[in-house]
Each structure stands twice: as structure tokens, then as C-alpha cells.
mmCIF file of C-alpha atoms and ligand atoms in Angstrom:
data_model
loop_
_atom_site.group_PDB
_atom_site.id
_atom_site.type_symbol
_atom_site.label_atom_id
_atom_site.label_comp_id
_atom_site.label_asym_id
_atom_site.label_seq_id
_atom_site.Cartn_x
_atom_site.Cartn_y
_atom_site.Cartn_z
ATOM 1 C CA UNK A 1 33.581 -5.497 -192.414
ATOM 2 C CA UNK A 2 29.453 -5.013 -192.744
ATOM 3 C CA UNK A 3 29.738 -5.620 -189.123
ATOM 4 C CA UNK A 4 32.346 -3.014 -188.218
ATOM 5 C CA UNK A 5 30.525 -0.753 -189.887
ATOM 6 C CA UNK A 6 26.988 -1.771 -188.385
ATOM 7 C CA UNK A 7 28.688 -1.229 -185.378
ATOM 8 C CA UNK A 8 30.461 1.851 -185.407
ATOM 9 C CA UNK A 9 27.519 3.726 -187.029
ATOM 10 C CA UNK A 10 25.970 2.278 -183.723
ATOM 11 C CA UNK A 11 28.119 3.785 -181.799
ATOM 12 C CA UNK A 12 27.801 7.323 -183.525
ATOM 13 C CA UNK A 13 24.304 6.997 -183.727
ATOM 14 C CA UNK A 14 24.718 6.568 -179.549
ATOM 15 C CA UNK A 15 27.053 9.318 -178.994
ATOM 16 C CA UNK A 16 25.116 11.344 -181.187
ATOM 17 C CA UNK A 17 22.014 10.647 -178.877
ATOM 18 C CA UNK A 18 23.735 11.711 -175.914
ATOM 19 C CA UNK A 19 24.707 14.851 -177.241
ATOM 20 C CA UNK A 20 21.538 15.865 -178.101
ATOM 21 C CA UNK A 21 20.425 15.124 -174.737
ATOM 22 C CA UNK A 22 23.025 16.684 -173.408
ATOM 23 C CA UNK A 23 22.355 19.458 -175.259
ATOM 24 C CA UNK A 24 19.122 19.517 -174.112
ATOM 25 C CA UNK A 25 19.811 19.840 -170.958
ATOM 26 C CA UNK A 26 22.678 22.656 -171.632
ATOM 27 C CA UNK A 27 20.313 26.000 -171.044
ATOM 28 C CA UNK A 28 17.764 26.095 -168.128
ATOM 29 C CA UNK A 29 14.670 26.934 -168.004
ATOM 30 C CA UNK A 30 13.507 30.497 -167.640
ATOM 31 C CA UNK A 31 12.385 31.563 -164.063
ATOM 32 C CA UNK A 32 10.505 34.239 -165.070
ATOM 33 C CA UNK A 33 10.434 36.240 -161.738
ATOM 34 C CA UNK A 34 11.795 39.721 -161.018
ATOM 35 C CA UNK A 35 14.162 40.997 -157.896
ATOM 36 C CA UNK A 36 12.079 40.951 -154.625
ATOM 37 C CA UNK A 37 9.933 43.967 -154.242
ATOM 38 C CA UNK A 38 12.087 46.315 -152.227
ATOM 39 C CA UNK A 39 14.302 49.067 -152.810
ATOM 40 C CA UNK A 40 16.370 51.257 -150.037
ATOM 41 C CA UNK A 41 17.917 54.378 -149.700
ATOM 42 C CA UNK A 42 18.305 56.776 -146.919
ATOM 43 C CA UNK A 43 17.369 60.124 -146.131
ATOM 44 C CA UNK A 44 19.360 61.795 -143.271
ATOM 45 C CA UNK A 45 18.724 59.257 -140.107
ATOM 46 C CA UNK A 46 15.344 58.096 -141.701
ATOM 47 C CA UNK A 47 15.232 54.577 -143.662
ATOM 48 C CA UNK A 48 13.330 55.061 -146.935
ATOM 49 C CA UNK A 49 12.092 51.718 -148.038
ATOM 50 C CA UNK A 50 10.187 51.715 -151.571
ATOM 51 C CA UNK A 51 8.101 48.663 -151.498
ATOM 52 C CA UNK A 52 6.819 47.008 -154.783
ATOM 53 C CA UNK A 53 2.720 46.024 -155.047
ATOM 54 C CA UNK A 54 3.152 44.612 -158.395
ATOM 55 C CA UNK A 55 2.281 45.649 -162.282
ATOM 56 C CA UNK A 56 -0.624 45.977 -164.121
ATOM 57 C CA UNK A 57 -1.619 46.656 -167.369
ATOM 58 C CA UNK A 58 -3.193 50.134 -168.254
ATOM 59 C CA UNK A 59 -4.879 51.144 -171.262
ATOM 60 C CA UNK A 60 -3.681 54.746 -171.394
ATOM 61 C CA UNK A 61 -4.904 55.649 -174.471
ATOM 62 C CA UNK A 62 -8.539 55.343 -173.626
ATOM 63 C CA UNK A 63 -7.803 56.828 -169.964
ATOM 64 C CA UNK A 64 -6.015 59.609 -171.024
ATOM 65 C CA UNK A 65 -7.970 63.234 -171.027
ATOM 66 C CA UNK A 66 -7.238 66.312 -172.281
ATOM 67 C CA UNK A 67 -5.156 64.934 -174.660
ATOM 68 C CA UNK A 68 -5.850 62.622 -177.978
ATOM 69 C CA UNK A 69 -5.056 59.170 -178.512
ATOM 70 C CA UNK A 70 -2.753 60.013 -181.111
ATOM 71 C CA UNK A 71 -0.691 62.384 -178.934
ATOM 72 C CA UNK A 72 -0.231 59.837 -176.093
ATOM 73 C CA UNK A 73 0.298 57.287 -178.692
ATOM 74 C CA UNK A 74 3.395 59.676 -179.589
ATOM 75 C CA UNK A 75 4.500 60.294 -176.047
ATOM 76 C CA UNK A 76 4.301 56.157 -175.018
ATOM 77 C CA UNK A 77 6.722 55.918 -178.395
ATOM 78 C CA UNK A 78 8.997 58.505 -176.894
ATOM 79 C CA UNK A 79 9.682 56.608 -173.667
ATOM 80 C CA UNK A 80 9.896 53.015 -176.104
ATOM 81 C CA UNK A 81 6.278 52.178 -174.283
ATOM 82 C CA UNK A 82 3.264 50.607 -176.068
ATOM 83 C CA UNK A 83 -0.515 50.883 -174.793
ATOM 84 C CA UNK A 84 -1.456 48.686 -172.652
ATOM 85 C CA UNK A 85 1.290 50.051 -170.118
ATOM 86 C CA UNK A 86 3.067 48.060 -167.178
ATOM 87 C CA UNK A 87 2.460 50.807 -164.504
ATOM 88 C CA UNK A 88 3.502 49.993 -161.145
ATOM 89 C CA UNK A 89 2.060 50.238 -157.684
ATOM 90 C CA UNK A 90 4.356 51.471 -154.935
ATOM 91 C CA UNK A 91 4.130 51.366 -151.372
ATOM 92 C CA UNK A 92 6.878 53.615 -149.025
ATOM 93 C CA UNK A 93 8.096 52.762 -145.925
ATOM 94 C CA UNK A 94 9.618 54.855 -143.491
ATOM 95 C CA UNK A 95 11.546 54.132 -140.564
ATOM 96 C CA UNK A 96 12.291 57.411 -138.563
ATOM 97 C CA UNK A 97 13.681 55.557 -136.265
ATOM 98 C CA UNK A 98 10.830 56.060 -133.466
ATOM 99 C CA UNK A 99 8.055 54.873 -135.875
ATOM 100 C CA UNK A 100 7.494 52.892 -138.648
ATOM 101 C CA UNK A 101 5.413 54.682 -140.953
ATOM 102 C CA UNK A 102 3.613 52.752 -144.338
ATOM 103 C CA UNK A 103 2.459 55.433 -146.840
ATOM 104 C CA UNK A 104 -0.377 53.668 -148.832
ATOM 105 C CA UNK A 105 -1.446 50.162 -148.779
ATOM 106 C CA UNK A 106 -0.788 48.883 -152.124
ATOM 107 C CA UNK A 107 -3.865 46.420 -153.857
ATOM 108 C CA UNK A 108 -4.465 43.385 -151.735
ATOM 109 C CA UNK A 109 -7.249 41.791 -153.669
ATOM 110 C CA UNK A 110 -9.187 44.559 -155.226
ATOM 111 C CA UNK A 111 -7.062 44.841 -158.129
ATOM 112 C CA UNK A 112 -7.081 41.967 -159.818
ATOM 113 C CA UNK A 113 -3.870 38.556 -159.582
ATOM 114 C CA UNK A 114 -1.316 40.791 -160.746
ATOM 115 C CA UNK A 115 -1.247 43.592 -157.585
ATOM 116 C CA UNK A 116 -1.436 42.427 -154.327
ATOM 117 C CA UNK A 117 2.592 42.052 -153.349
ATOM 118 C CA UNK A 118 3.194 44.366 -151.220
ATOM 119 C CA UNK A 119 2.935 42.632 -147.710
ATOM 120 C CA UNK A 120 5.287 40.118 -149.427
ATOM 121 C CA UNK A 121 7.686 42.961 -150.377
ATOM 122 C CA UNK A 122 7.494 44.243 -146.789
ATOM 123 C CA UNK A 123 8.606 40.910 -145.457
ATOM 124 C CA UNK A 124 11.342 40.627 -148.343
ATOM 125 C CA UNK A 125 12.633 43.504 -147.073
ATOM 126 C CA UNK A 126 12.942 42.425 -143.301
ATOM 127 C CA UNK A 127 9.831 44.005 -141.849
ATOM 128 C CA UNK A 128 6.653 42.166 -140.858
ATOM 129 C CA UNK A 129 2.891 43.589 -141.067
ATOM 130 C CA UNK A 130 2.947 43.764 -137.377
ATOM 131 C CA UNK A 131 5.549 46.365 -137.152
ATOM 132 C CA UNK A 132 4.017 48.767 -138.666
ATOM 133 C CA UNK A 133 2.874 52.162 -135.924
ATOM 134 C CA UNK A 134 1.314 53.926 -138.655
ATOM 135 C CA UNK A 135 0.174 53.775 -142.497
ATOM 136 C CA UNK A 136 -0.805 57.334 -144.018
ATOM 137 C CA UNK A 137 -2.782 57.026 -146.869
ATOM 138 C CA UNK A 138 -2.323 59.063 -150.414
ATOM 139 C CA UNK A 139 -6.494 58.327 -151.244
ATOM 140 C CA UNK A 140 -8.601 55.851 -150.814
ATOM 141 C CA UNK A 141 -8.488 54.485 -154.581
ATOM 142 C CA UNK A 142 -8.614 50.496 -154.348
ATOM 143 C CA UNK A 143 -5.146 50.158 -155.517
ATOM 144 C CA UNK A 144 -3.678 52.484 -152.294
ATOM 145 C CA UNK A 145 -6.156 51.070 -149.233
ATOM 146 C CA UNK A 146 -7.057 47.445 -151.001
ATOM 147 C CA UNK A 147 -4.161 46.183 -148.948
ATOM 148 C CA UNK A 148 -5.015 47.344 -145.518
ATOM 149 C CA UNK A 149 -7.417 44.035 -145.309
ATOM 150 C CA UNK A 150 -7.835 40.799 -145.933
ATOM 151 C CA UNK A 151 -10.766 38.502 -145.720
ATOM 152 C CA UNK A 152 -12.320 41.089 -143.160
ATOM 153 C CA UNK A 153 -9.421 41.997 -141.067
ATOM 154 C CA UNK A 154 -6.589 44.176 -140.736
ATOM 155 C CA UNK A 155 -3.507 43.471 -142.351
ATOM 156 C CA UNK A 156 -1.544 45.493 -140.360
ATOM 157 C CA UNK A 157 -3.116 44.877 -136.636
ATOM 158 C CA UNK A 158 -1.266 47.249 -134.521
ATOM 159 C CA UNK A 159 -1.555 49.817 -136.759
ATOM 160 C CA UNK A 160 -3.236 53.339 -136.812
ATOM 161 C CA UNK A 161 -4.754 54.658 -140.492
ATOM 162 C CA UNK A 162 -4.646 58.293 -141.124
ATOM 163 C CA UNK A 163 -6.054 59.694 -144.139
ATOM 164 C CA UNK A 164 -7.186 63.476 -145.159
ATOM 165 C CA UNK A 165 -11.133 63.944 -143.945
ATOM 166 C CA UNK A 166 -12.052 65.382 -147.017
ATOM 167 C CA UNK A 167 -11.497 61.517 -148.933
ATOM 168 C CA UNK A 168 -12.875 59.807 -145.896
ATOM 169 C CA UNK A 169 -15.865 61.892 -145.939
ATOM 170 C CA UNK A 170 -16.376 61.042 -149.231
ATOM 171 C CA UNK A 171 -15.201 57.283 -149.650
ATOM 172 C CA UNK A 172 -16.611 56.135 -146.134
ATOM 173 C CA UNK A 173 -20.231 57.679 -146.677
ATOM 174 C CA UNK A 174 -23.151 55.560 -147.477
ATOM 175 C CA UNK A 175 -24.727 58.836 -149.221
ATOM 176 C CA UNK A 176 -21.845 58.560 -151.970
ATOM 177 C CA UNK A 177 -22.818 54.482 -152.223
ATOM 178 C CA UNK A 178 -26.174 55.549 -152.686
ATOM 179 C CA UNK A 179 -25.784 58.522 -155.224
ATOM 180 C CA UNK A 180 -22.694 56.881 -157.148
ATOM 181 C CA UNK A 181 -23.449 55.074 -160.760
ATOM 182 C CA UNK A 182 -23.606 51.344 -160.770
ATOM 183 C CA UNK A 183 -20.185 51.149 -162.254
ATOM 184 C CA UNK A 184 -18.887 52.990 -159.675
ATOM 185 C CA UNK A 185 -19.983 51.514 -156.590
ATOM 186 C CA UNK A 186 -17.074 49.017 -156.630
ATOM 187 C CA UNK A 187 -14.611 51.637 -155.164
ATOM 188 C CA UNK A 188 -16.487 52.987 -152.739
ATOM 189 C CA UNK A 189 -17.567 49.591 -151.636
ATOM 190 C CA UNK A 190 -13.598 48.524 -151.745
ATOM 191 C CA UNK A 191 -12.599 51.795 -149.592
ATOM 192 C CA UNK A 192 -15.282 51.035 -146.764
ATOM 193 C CA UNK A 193 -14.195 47.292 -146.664
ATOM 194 C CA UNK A 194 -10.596 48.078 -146.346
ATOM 195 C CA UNK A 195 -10.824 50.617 -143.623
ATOM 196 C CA UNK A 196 -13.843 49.237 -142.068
ATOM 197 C CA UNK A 197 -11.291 46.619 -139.899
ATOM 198 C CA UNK A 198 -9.789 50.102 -138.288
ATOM 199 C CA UNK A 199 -12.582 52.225 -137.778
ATOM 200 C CA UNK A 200 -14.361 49.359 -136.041
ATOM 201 C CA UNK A 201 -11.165 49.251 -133.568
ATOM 202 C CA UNK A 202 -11.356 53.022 -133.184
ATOM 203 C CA UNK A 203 -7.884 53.002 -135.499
ATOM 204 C CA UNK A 204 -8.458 54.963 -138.272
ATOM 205 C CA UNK A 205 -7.929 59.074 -137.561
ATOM 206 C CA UNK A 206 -8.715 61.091 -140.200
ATOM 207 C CA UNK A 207 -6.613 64.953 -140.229
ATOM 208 C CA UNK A 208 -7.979 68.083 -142.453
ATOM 209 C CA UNK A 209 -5.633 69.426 -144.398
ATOM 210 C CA UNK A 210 -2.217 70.182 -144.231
ATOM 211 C CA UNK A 211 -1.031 68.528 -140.792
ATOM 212 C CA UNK A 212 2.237 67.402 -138.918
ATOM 213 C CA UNK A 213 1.392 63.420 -138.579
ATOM 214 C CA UNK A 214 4.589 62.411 -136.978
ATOM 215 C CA UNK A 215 8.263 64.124 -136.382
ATOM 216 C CA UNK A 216 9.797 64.659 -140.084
ATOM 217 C CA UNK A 217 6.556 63.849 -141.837
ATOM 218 C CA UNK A 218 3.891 65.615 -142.520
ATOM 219 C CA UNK A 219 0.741 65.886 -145.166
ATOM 220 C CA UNK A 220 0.221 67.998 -147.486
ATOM 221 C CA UNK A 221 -3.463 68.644 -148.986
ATOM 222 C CA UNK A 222 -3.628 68.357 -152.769
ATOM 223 C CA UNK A 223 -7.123 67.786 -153.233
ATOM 224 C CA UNK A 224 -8.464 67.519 -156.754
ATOM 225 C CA UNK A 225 -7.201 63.718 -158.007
ATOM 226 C CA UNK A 226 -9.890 62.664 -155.158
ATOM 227 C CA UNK A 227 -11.542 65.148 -152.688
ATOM 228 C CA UNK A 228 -8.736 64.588 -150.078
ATOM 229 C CA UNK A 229 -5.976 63.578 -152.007
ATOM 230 C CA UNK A 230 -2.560 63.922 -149.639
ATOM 231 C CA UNK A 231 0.930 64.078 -150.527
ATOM 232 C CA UNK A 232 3.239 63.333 -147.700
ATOM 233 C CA UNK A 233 6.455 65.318 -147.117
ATOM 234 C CA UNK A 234 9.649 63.479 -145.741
ATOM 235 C CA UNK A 235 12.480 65.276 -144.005
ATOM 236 C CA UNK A 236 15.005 64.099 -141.894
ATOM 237 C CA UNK A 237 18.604 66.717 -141.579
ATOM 238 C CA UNK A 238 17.943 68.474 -144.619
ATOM 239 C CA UNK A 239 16.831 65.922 -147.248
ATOM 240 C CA UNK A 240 13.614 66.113 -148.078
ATOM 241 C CA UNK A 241 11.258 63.278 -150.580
ATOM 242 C CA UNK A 242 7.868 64.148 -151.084
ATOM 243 C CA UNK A 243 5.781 61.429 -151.453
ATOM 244 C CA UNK A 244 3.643 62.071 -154.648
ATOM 245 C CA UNK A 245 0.654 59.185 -154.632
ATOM 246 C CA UNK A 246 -1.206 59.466 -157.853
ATOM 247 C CA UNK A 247 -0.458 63.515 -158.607
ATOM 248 C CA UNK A 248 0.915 60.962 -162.011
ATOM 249 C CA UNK A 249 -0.659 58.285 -163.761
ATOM 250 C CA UNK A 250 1.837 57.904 -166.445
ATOM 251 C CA UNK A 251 5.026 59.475 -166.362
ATOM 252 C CA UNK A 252 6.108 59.440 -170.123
ATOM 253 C CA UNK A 253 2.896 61.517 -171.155
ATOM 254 C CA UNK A 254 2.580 63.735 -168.133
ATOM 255 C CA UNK A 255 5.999 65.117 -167.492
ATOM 256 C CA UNK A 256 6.470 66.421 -170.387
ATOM 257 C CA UNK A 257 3.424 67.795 -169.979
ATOM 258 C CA UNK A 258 1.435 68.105 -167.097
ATOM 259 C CA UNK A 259 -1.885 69.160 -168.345
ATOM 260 C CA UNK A 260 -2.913 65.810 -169.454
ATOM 261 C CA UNK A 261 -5.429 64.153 -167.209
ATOM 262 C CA UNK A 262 -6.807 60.807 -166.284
ATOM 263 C CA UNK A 263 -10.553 59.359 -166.123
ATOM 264 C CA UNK A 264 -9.864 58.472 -162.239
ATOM 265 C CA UNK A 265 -9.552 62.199 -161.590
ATOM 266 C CA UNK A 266 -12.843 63.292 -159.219
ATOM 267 C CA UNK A 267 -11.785 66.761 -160.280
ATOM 268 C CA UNK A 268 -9.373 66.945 -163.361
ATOM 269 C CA UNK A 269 -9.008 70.870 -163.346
ATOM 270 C CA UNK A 270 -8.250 70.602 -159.775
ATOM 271 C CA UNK A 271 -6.119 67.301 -160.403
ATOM 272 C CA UNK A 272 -3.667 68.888 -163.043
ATOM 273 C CA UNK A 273 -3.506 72.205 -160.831
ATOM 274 C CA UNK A 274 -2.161 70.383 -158.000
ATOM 275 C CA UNK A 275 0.511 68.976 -160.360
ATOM 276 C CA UNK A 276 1.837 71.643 -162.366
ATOM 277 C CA UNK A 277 2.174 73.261 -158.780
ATOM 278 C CA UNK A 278 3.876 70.324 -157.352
ATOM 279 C CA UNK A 279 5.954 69.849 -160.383
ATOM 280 C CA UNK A 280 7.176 73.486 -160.352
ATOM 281 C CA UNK A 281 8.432 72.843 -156.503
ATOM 282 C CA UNK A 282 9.961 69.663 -157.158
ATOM 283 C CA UNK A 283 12.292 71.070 -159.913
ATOM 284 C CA UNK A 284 12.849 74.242 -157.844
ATOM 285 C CA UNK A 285 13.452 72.806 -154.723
ATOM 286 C CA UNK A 286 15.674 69.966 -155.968
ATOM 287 C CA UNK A 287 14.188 67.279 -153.741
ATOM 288 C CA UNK A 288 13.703 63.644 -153.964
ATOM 289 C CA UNK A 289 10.477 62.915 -155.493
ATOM 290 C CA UNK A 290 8.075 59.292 -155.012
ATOM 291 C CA UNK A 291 5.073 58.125 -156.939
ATOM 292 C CA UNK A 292 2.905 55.105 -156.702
ATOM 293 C CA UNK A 293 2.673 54.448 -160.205
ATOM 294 C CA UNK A 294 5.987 55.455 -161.764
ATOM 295 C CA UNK A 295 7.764 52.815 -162.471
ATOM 296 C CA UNK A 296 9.649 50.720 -159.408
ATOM 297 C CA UNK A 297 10.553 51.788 -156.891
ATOM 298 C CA UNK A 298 9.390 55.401 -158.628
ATOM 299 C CA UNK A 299 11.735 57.410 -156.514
ATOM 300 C CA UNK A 300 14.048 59.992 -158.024
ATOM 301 C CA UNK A 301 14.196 63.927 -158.850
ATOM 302 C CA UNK A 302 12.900 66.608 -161.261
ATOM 303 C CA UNK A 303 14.397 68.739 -163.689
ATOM 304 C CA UNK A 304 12.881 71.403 -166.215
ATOM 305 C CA UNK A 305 13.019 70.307 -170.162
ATOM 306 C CA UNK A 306 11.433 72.935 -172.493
ATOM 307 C CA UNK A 307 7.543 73.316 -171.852
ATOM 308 C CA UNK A 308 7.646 70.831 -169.443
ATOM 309 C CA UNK A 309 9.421 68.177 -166.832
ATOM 310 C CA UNK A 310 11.723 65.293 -167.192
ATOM 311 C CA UNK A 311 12.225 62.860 -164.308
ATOM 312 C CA UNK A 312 15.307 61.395 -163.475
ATOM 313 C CA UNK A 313 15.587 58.211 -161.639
ATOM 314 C CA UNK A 314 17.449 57.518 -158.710
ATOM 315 C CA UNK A 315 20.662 56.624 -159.017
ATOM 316 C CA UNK A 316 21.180 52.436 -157.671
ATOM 317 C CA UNK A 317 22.548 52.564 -154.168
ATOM 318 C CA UNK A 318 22.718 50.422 -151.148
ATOM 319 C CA UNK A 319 22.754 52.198 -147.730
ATOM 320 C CA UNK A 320 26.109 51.818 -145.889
HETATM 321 ZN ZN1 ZN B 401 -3.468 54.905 -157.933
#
């Protein structure tokens, strides 16, 4: 009987073992990755591909001008948003169908582990770094051109760089090195490395202004943000997506209201002119609307809500 006993507790003590290992094998681990990088839609014939660089954490309450820390504090709460926040860094891609257009660079290495995805977006998304004819660049901030090289040489080797004069006089100029404050050095240096791989291979053409850069896209000057800061206007039988760059840092503050600045302004007067303006079209004209840094893939339209602007994402669709 003692035996019995011994042994059938021996036996529940067993199976009891083997659920518990069963059990702790029931739920797998996390994977902790998100969605590859690319999102598509379609605009008339053209193939709009948004193209993810990554996240990265931005104290907004200390960058934030114009406004107080309390107020953005308010605005963040609004949109269920905390300081530091995940901002993204988008890349677009454009296939008119006669050229295969990148509009800014994304990262690469400039911007510390977290950016730097966006060639592996590009290739997620069926395209390689040698395809691309042409990249058009917003600025030359290190998050937009920081991906054009690597290690010394062009990323994208068949490619020709256009950016507005007015940021490549400025960014590419060893009299800005020399006159720029210590702590600011690092961005000018990161601009000339990035481009440098182009303008040594006579690949990099800057444009002035407001100029037609290939058939259905064209830039628009909206200097202020930087000194040549360029928008890029997308149109292919009647749809239109302008292509915003960094006209907004942070959309739950600066929608609803678009006088609040940012420390990486060159001119913040200028800077929050060129929005307002912009924003005013946008919700006039009805048009898609792209930014690097609203959140992935940052593409959808704008719509009047009292004193200011509320953005409204696109609606998830997969081109037919
Ligand atoms: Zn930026």
C-alpha cells in the first residue's frame, strides 16, 4: 500500500513535470521586429513607394520653440505621445515609369544604430540601390543625405543627386565649416561626406529654385527650415502628393498649430512661413501629402480643424 502510493505520487509528480514543461514551451518568444520598411500606393501611372529609415527618439520638449514645454507637453498627451518621441525617417520612391526617382536618403550612419534602414527597405520592397536614375534631396540635414554613402562611396552608384543650390552652397562650403560653432561642425562635415562620392564623379547637379527635375516631378523652393530647403511635387493624371521633407518635425504639436518651431530651423520665421503656406494649400487643394518624420510611411491628406490642421492618414491599400 506505502508502495502504491510512493508510486503513484511518482507518477503525478512526473506528469506534473511534463506539464510544466510543456507549458513552458506553450507561448513563444517575442520577435520583436516590425513589418518590413515599405509601404505602396499609386498615383495615376506613377508607383509611390514610402520607404522606412527607421525610429529615433526625440526630445521634443527641449527642441520645441516658440512654444513652452508645458504646451507641447499638452499637445504630445493629445495624440497619447510621451517626450522622448518615436519620430520616423522616411524615404519616397517614385517610379514614373521612365525613371526611378529616390527623394531623400534616409540616415546611413550619421544618425546613430537606430536609423540607417532604408537601403534595406528599398530592397524589401523589390528595388536594389543600383536602380535608382535619380535621388532629389529635401536638405542636406544628416538624417536626409547620411544615406547617400557608405564608408566613402556612393550608395546608389548610377545615380545623379540633385539638391536646391541655395543648401549646397551652404552645406558644401568650407567657409560655413570654418565659421560654424564646434557643436555644429558635425553636420556640415556629414553633408560634405555624403555628397562628396557624387560631386567627385561629376553626379551631383544642384537647381535654384523652383525647377521641373523630371516629367511629373518637380521642386518647389521653401527655403527657411535650411537655406535651400525643397519640397518636391508629384503628379501623374491628376493626382498630385507633395512631398513635404521636414516643413514638420512633430505632427501632434504642429498641426494643430503651425507656428511652433524647432531648434534645427536655420531660419524659424522663415521655417514656420513656409508651413502655414504649405499647410493652407494642402487643405485647399485636397492633395496627398508626405513627410519624413511623420510617422510611417507619413503619407496621407489635410483637413482644417479650428485654428489649425489635422492630418489624416492614408487609408491601408495595396495597388491592384
Ligand atoms: Zn529631418
Amino acid at each position: 500500500m506505502t508502495l502504491m502510493l510512493t508510486i503513484r505520487a511518482g507518477a503525478v509528480a512526473i506528469a506534473l513535470a511534463l506539464f510544466a514543461a510543456a507549458a513552458a514551451h506553450a507561448a513563444a518568444p517575442a520577435v520583436k521586429s516590425q513589418a518590413p520598411g515599405y509601404y505602396r500606393m499609386m498615383l495615376g501611372d506613377f508607383e509611390v513607394t514610402a520607404l522606412s529609415d527607421g525610429t529615433v527618439g526625440l526630445e521634443v520638449e527641449k527642441l520645441l520653440t516658440r512654444t513652452t514645454p508645458p504646451q507641447t507637453k499638452r499637445a504630445l498627451g493629445r495624440a497619447f505621445l510621451k517626450d522622448p518621441v518615436e519620430t520616423s525617417v522616411n524615404g519616397y520612391l517614385v517610379n514614373t515609369g521612365s525613371k526611378l526617382v529616390l527623394i531623400d536618403a534616409g540616415a546611413g550612419k550619421l544618425f546613430g544604430p537606430t536609423l540607417g534602414g532604408l537601403v534595406a527597405s528599398l530592397k524589401a520592397a523589390g528595388y536594389q540601390p543600383e536602380q535608382i536614375d535619380e535621388i532629389y534631396i529635401t536638405h542636406m540635414h544628416p538624417d536626409h543625405v547620411g544615406g547617400l554613402a557608405a564608408d566613402g562611396k556612393a550608395v546608389f552608384p548610377n545615380a545623379v543627386v540633385r539638391a536646391d543650390k541655395h543648401d549646397a552652397d551652404f552645406w558644401l562650403s568650407q567657409k560655413t565649416l570654418d565659421a560654424a560653432p564646434k557643436d555644429e561642425k558635425g553636420f556640415i562635415e556629414g553633408a560634405m561626406a555624403s555628397l562628396k562620392p557624387y560631386v567627385d564623379a561629376g553626379k551631383f547637379k544642384a537647381f535654384d529654385s523652383d525647377t521641373e527635375l523630371a516629367p511629373g516631378v518637380k521642386a518647389v523652393a521653401t527655403h527657411g527650415h535650411t537655406p535651400g530647403h525643397a519640397i518636391y511635387v508629384v503628379e501623374s493624371k491628376g493626382q498630385k502628393l507633395v512631398l513635404w521633407g521636414d516643413l514638420i518635425h512633430v505632427a501632434a504639436v504642429q498641426f494643430p498649430n503651425p507656428a511652433v518651431t524647432i531648434k534645427f530651423d536655420s531660419d524659424s520665421k522663415a521655417a514656420a512661413a513656409q508651413r502655414k503656406k504649405a499647410f493652407a494649400d494642402a487643405a485647399k487643394g485636397g492633395y496627398w501629402v508626405g513627410a519624413a518624420h511623420l510617422a510611417f510611411p507619413g503619407i496621407g491628406h489635410l483637413r482644417t480643424e479650428s485654428s489649425g490642421y489635422a492630418f489624416v492618414p492614408a487609408n491601408y491599400s495595396v495597388p491592384r
